[in-house]
Coordinates of C-alpha atoms and ligand atoms in Angstrom, one line a residue:
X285 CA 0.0 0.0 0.0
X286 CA 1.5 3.5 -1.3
X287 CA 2.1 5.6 2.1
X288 CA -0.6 8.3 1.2
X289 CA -2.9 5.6 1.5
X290 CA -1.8 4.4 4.6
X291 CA -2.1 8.0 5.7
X292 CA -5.5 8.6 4.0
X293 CA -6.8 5.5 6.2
X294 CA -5.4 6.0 9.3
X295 CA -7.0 9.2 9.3
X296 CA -10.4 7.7 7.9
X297 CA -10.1 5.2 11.0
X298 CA -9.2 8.3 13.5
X299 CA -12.4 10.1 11.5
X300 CA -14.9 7.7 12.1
X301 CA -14.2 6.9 15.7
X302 CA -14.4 10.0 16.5
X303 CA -17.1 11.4 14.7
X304 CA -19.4 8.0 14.2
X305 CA -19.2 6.3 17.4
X306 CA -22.6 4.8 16.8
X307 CA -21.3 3.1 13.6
X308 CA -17.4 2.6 14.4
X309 CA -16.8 -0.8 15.5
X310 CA -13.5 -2.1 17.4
X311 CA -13.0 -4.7 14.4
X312 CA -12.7 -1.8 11.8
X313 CA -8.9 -1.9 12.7
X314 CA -8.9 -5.0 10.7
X315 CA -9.8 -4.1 7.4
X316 CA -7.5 -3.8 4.7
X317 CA -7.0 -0.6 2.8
X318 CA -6.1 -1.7 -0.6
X319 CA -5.4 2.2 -2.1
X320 CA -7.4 4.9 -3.8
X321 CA -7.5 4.4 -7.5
X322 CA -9.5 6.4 -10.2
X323 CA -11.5 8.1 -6.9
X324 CA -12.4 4.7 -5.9
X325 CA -11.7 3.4 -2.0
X326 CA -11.1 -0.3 -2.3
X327 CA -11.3 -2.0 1.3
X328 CA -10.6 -5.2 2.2
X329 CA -13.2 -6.8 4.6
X330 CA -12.6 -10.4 4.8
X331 CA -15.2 -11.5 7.3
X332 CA -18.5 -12.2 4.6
X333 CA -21.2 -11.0 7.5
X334 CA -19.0 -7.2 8.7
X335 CA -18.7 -7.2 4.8
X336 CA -22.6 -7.1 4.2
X337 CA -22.9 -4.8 7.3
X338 CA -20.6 -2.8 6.0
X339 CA -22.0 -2.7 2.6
X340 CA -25.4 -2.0 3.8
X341 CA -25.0 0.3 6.4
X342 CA -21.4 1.8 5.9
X343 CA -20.2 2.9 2.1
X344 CA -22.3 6.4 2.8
X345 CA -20.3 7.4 6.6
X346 CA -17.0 5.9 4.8
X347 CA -17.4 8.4 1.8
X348 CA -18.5 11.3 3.4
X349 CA -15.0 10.5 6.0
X350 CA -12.7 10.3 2.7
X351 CA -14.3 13.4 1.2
X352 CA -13.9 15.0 4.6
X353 CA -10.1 13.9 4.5
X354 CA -9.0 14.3 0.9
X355 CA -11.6 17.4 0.1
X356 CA -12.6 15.0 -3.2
X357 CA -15.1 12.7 -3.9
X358 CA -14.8 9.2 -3.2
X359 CA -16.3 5.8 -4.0
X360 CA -15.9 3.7 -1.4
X361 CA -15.8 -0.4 -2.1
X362 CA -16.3 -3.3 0.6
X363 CA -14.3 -6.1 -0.8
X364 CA -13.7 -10.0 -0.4
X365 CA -10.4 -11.4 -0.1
X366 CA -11.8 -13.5 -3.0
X367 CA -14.7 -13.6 -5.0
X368 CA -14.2 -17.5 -4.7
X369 CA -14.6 -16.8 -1.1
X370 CA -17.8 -15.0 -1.7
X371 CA -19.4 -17.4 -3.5
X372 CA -18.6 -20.3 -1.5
X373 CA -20.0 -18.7 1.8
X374 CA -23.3 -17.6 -0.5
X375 CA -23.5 -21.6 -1.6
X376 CA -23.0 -22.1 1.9
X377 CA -25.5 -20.2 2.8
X378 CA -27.8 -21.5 0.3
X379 CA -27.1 -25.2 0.8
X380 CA -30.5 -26.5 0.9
X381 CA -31.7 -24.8 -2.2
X382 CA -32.9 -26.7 -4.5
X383 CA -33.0 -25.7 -8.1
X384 CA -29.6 -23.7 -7.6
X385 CA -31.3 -20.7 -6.4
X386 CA -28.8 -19.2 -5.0
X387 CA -29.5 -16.7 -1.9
X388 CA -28.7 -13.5 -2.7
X389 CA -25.9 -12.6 -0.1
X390 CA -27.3 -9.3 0.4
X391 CA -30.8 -10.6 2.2
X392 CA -28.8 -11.5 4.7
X393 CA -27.5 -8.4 6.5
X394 CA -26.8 -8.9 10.3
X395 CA -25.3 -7.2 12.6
X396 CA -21.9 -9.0 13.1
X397 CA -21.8 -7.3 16.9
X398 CA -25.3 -8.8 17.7
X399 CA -24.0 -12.0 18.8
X400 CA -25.2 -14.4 22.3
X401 CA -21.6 -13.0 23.7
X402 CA -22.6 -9.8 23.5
X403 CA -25.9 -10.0 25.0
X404 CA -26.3 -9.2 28.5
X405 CA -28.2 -11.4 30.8
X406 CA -30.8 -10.3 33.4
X407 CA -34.2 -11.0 35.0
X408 CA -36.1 -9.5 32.2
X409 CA -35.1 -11.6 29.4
X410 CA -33.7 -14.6 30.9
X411 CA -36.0 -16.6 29.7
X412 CA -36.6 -15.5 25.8
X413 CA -32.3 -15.3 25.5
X414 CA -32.4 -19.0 27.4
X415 CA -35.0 -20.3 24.4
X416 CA -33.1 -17.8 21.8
X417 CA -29.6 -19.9 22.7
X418 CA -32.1 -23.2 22.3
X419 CA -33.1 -22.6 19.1
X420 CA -29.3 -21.3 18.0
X421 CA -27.4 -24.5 19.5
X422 CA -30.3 -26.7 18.1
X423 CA -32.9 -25.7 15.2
X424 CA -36.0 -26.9 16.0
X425 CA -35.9 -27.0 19.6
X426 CA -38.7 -24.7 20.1
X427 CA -41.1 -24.2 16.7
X428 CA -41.6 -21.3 16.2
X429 CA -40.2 -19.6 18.5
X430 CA -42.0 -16.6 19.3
X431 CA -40.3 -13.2 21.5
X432 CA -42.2 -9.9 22.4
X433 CA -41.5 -6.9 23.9
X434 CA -41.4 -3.2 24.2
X435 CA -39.0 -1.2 21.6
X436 CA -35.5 -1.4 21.8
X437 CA -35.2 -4.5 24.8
X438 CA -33.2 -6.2 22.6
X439 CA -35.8 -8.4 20.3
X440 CA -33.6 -8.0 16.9
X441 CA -30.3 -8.7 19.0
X442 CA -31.6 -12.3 20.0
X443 CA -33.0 -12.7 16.8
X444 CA -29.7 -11.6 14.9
X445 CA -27.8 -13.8 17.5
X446 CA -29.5 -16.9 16.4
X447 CA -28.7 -16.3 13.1
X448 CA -25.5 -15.9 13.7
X449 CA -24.9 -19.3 16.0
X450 CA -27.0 -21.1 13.5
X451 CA -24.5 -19.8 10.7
X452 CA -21.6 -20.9 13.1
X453 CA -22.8 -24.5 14.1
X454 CA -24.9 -25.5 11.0
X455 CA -22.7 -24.3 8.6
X456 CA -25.1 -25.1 5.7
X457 CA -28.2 -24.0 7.0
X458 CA -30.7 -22.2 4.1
X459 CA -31.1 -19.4 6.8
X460 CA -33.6 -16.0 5.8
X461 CA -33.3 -12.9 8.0
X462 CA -35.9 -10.5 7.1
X463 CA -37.9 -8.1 8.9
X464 CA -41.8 -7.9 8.0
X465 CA -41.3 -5.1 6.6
X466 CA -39.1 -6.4 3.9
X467 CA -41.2 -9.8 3.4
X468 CA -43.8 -7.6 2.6
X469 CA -42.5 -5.1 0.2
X470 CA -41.1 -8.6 -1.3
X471 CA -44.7 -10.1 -1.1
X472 CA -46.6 -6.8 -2.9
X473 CA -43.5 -6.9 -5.2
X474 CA -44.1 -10.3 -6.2
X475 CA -47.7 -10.1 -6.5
X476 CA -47.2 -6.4 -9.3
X477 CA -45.1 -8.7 -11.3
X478 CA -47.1 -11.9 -11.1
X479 CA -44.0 -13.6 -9.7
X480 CA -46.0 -15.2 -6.6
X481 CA -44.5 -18.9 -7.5
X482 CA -40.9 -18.2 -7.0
X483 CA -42.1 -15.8 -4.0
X484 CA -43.2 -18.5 -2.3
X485 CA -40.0 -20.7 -3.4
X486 CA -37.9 -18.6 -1.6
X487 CA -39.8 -18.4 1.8
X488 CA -41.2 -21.9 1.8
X489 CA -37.4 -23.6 0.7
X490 CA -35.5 -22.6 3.6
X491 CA -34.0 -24.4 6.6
X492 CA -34.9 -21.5 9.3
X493 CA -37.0 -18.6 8.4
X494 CA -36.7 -15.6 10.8
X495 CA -38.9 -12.5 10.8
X496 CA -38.7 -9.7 13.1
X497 CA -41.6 -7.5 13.9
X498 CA -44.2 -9.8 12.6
X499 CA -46.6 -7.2 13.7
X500 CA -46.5 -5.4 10.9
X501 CA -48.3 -8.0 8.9
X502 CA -51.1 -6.4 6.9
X503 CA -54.3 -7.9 6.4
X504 CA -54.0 -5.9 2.9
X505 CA -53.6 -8.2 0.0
X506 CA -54.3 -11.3 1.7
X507 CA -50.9 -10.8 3.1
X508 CA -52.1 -12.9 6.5
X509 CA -53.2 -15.7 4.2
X510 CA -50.1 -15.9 2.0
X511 CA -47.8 -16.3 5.2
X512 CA -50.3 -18.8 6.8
X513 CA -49.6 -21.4 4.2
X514 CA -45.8 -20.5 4.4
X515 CA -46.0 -20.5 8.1
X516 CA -47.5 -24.1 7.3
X517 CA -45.6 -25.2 4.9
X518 CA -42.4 -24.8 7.3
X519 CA -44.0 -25.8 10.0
X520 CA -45.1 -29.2 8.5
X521 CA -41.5 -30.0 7.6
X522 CA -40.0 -28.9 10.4
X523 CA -38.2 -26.0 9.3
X524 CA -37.2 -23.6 12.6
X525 CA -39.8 -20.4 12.6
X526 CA -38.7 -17.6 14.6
X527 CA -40.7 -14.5 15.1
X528 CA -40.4 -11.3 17.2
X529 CA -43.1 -8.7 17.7
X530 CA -44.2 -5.7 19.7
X531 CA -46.8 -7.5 21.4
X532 CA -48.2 -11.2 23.0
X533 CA -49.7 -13.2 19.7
X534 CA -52.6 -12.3 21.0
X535 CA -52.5 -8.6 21.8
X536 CA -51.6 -8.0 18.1
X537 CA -54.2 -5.7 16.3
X538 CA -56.0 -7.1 13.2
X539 CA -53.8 -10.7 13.4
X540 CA -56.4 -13.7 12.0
X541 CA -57.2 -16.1 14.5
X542 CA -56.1 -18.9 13.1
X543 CA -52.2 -16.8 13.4
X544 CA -52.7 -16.1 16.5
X545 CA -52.9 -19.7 17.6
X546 CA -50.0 -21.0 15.2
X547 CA -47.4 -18.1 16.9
X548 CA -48.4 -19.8 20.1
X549 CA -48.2 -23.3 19.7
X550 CA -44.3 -23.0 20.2
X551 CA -42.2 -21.5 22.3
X552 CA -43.6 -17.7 23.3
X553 CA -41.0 -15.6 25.4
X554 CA -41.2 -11.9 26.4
X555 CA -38.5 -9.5 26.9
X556 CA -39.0 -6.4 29.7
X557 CA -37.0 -4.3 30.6
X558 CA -33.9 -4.5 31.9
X559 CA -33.3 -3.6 36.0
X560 CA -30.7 -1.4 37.1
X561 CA -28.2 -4.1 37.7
X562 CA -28.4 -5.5 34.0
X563 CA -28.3 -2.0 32.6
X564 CA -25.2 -1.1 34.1
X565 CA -23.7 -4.6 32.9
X566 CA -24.8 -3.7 29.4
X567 CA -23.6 -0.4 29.9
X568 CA -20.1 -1.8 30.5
X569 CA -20.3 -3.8 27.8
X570 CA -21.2 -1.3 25.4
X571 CA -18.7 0.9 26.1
X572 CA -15.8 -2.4 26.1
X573 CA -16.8 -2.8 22.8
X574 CA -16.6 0.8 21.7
X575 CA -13.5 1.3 23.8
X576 CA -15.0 3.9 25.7
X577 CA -13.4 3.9 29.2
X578 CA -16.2 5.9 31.5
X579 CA -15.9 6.0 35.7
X580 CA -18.1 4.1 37.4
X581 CA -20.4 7.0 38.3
X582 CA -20.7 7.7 34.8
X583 CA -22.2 4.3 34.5
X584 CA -24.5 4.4 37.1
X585 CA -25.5 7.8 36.0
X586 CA -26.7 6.9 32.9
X587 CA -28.4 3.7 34.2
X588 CA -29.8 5.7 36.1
X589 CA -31.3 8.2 33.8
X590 CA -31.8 5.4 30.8
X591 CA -34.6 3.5 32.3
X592 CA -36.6 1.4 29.8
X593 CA -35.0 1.1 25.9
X594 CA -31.7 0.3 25.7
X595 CA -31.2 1.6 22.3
X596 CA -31.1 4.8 24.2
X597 CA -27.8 3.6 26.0
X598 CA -26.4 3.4 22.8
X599 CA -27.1 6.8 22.4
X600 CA -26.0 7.9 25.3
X601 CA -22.5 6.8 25.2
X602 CA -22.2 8.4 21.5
X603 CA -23.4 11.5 23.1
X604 CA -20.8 11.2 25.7
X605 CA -17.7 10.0 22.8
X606 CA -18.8 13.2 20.9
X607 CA -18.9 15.2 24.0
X608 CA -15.7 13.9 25.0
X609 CA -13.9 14.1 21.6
X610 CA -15.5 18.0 20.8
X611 CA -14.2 18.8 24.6
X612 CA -11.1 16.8 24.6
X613 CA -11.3 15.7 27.8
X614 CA -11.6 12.1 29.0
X615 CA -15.4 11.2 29.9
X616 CA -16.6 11.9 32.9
X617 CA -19.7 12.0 35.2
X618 CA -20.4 15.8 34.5
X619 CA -19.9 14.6 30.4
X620 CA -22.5 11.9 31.3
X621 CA -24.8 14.6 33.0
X622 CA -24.5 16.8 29.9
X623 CA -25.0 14.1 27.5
X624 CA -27.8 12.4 29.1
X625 CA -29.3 15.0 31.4
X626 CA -30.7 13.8 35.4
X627 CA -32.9 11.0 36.3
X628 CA -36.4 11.0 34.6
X629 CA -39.0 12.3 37.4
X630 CA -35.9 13.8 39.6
X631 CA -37.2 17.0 38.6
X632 CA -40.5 16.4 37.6
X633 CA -43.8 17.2 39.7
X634 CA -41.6 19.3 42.5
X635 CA -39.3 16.5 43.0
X636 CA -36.1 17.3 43.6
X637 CA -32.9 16.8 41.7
X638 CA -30.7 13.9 43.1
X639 CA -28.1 16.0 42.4
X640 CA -29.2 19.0 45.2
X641 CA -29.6 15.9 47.9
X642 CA -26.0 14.9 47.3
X643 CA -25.0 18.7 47.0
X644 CA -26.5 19.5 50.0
X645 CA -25.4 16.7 51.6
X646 CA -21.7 16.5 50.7
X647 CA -21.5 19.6 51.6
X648 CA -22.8 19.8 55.3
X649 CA -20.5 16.8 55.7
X650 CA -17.9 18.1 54.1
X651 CA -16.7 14.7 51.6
X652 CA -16.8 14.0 47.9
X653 CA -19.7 12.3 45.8
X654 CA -17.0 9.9 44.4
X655 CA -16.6 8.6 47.8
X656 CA -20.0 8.2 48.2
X657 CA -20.3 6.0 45.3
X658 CA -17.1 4.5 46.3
X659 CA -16.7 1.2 48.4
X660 CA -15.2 3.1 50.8
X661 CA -16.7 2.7 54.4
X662 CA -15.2 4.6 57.6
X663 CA -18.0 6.4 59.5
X664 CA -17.1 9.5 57.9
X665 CA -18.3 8.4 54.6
X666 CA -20.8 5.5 55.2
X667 CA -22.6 8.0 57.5
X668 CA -22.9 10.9 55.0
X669 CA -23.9 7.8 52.1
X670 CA -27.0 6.6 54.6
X671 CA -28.3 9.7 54.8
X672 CA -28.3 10.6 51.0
X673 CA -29.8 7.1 50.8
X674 CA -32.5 8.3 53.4
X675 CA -33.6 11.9 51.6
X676 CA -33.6 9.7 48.1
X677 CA -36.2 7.5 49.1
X678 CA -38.2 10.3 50.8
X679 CA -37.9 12.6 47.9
X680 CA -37.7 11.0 44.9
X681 CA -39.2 8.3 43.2
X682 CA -36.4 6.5 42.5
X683 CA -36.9 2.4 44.2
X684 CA -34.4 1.6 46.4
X685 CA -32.6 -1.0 44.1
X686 CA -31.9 2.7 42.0
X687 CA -30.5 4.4 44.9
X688 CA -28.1 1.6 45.6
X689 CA -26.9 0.9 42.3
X690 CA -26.2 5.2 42.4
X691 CA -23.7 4.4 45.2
X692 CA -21.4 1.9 44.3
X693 CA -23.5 -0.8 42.7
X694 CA -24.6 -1.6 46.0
X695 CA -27.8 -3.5 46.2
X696 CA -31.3 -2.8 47.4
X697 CA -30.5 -4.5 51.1
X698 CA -27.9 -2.1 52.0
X699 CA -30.3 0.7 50.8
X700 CA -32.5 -0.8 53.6
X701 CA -30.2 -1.3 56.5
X702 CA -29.2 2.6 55.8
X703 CA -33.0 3.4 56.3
X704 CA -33.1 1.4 59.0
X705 CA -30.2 3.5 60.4
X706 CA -31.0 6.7 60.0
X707 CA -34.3 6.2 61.7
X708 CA -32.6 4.6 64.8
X709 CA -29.9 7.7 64.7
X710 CA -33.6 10.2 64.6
X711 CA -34.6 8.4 67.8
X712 CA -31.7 8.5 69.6
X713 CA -29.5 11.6 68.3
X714 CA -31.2 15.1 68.7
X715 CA -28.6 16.8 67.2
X716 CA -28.6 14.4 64.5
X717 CA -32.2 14.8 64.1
X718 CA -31.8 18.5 63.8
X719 CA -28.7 18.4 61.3
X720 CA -31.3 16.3 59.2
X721 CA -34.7 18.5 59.1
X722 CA -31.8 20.9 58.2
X723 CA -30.6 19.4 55.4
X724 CA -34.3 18.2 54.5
X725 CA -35.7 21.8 54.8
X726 CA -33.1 22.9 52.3
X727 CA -34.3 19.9 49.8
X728 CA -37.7 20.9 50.3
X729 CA -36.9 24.9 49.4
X730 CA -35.6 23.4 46.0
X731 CA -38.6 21.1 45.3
X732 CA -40.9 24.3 45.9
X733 CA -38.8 27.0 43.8
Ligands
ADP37 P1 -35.7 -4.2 19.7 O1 -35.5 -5.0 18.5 O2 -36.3 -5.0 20.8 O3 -36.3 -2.9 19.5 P2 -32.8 -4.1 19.6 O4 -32.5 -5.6 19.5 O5 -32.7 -3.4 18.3 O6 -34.2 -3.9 20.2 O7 -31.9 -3.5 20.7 C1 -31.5 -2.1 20.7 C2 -30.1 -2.0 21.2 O8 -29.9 -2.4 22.5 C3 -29.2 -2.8 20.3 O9 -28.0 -2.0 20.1 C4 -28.9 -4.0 21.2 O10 -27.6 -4.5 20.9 C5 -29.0 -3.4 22.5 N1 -29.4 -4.4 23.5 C6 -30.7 -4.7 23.9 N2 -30.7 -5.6 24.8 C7 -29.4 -5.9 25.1 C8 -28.8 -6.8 26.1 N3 -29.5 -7.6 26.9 N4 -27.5 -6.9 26.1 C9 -26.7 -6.1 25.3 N5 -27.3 -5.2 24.4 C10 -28.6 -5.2 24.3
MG38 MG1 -36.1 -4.6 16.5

């Protein structure tokens, strides 16, 4: 590679990370820059599946960052090491096939980063990722297999993450990704062009059909009735069917009966939404995988503040990289604060900020928030700790599994035992007792300006 084009990609890499955290992935630093000929950016992408995410989701940010670096336009190109490669994996991929009908690499665009490793655990979806890993280790386990949930808990990530161990362990699996919306345009396509026959070839000849958000299914066109007999057709055979939707089978508006009971025959899981403890954990994990080192109390900050989608953490922790990067300072909690804002309901309906009980309270006492939410425990800061615990639960809504994680990841039971002693310490301690109404009167002033 000529050293301008080293040069040129370095500074492409340096561009996007920067400037397209949301998109830059830690595996970038493994493609290949193979030089810049005739305006054209060829890169080297050996990996088939980051290929085809690349190629659907990346040639636009990659141009715009070489015609930010060069000041020209450029074309950028996603290559194979090999076209042989390519068309092996896409014969791979199409093994079961019949008629040589090869399937077309690009319906299959995953997420490369969506995988069961990258998946964090917890209460709320323990049970649809336990059925999802089912399904991925052994097609079939569970027909179909049907997860719901509220946006952005993480439905398409178990879905993708199937896909993605099926690929692994059954190699030759005829596996088809598509979201509803997709099988449909593909269905009214189909039907304009009077190509219904090989339509039906495609979806009713593979090994493991996934769709995600089968709510959207229409009842327009006989849309309903054309997957039936698909559904059906698979079913019979005992191809793996794996759905993901909004809503319980049930719940979802306009679905035919006779749907309704064929999504539930299976397996039917739902995802809610993640507790503190989880969205710290995938917190951390997000940022790993970005290389984003953040504080703990940035963490808990933003678990704090993102409550119920997670796709919001992911936005968060851009905010905070572009914060960071426009600043150039390392990210820290008042980055997180600006990027994300305070706790939903802290200020809301004259409650008060978390931030004025700590405030208040690290001042009277005369210690620092970050040994608050430290492990550290002499008197001098557990004491102080308890009795930001103790104005928490009395003036905000926050439950008291929030309030610990806000100190040090510490859980609900400690939260409690600090209630327990501040009470005792109110009984017993009158100047206690009058340092506290103190410090209370000052929260409620702020609650009532
Ligand atoms: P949905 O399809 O339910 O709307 P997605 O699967 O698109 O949600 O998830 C939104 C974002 O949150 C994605 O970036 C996904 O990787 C992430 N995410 C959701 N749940 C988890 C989890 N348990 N562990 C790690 N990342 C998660
Ligand atoms: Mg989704």
């Amino acid at each position: 590679m000529a050293e301008t084009d080293a040069r040129l990609w370095a500074q492409m890499l340096a561009h996007l990370r920067a400037h397209q955290p949301g998109l830059w992935r830690h595996w970038f630093d493994q493609i290949v820059c193979l030089g810049l000929n005739g305006g054209v950016l060829r890169l080297r992408v050996d990996e088939p599946l980051q290929r085809n995410y690349l190629r659907s989701n990346g040639t636009e940010t990659f141009e715009d960052a070489a015609r930010a670096i060069t000041g020209r336009l450029v074309t950028v190109r996603f290559v194979g090491q090999s076209d042989e490669a390519e068309e092996a994996f896409a014969r791979g991929l199409s093994g079961a096939h019949r008629n040589g009908q090869a399937l077309a690499l690009s319906d299959l665009v995953l997420d490369p980063d969506n995988t069961f490793e990258n998946f964090v655990m917890g209460p709320g979806n323990r049970l649809a990722h336990a059925a999802a890993l089912g399904v991925g280790e052994r097609p079939g386990s569970y027909n179909p297999l049907f997860i719901y949930g509220g946006v952005g808990l993480g439905k398409t990530h178990l879905l993708q993450a199937i896909c993605l161990r099926i690929l692994q362990s059954h190699p030759g699996t005829a596996l088809t990704y598509v979201s509803c919306e997709e099988y449909m345009t593909q269905y009214f396509a189909a039907m304009q062009t009077g190509e219904l026959v090989a339509f039906r070839q495609k979806f009713r000849e593979v090994g493991v059909l996934v769709i995600d958000d089968i709510h959207f299914l229409t009842k327009r066109e006989r849309s309903q009735e054309e997957f039936f007999h698909t559904f059906n057709s698979l079913f019979v055979a005992g191809k793996q069917i794996i759905l993901s939707s909004d809503a319980a089978p049930e719940i979802i508006p306009h679905l035919e009966a006779r749907l309704i009971s064929r999504f539930k025959q299976g397996m039917v899981a739902e995802m809610e939404p993640p507790d503190f403890e989880t969205r710290v954990a995938i917190i951390r994990k997000k940022a790993e995988m970005r290389q984003l080192r953040l504080p703990e109390e940035a963490i808990f900050h933003i678990a704090t503040c993102v409550e119920n989608n997670i796709r919001e953490i992911e936005g968060a922790l851009s905010q905070v990289q572009l914060r960071a990067e426009l600043e150039k300072r390392t990210p820290d909690l008042a980055i997180a604060r600006a990027a994300v804002g305070e706790p939903a309901g802290a200020s809301r309906g004259g409650e008060m900020t978390v931030q004025t009980i700590t405030s208040a309270v690290t001042e009277f006492y005369n210690v620092k928030l970050t040994d608050l939410q430290s492990k550290k425990r002499p008197r001098s800061i557990t004491l102080p700790r308890q009795v930001c615990m103790y104005l928490m639960k009395h003036n905000t809504r926050h439950s008291l599994q929030e309030i610990g994680g806000y100190f040090g990841g510490r859980d609900h039971t400690t939260v409690m035992h600090a209630l327990e002693r501040v009470e005792e310490l109110l009984k017993s301690d009158s100047t206690f007792e009058e340092q506290l109404r103190r410090l209370q009167d000052q929260v409620a002033k702020h609650k009532m300006s």
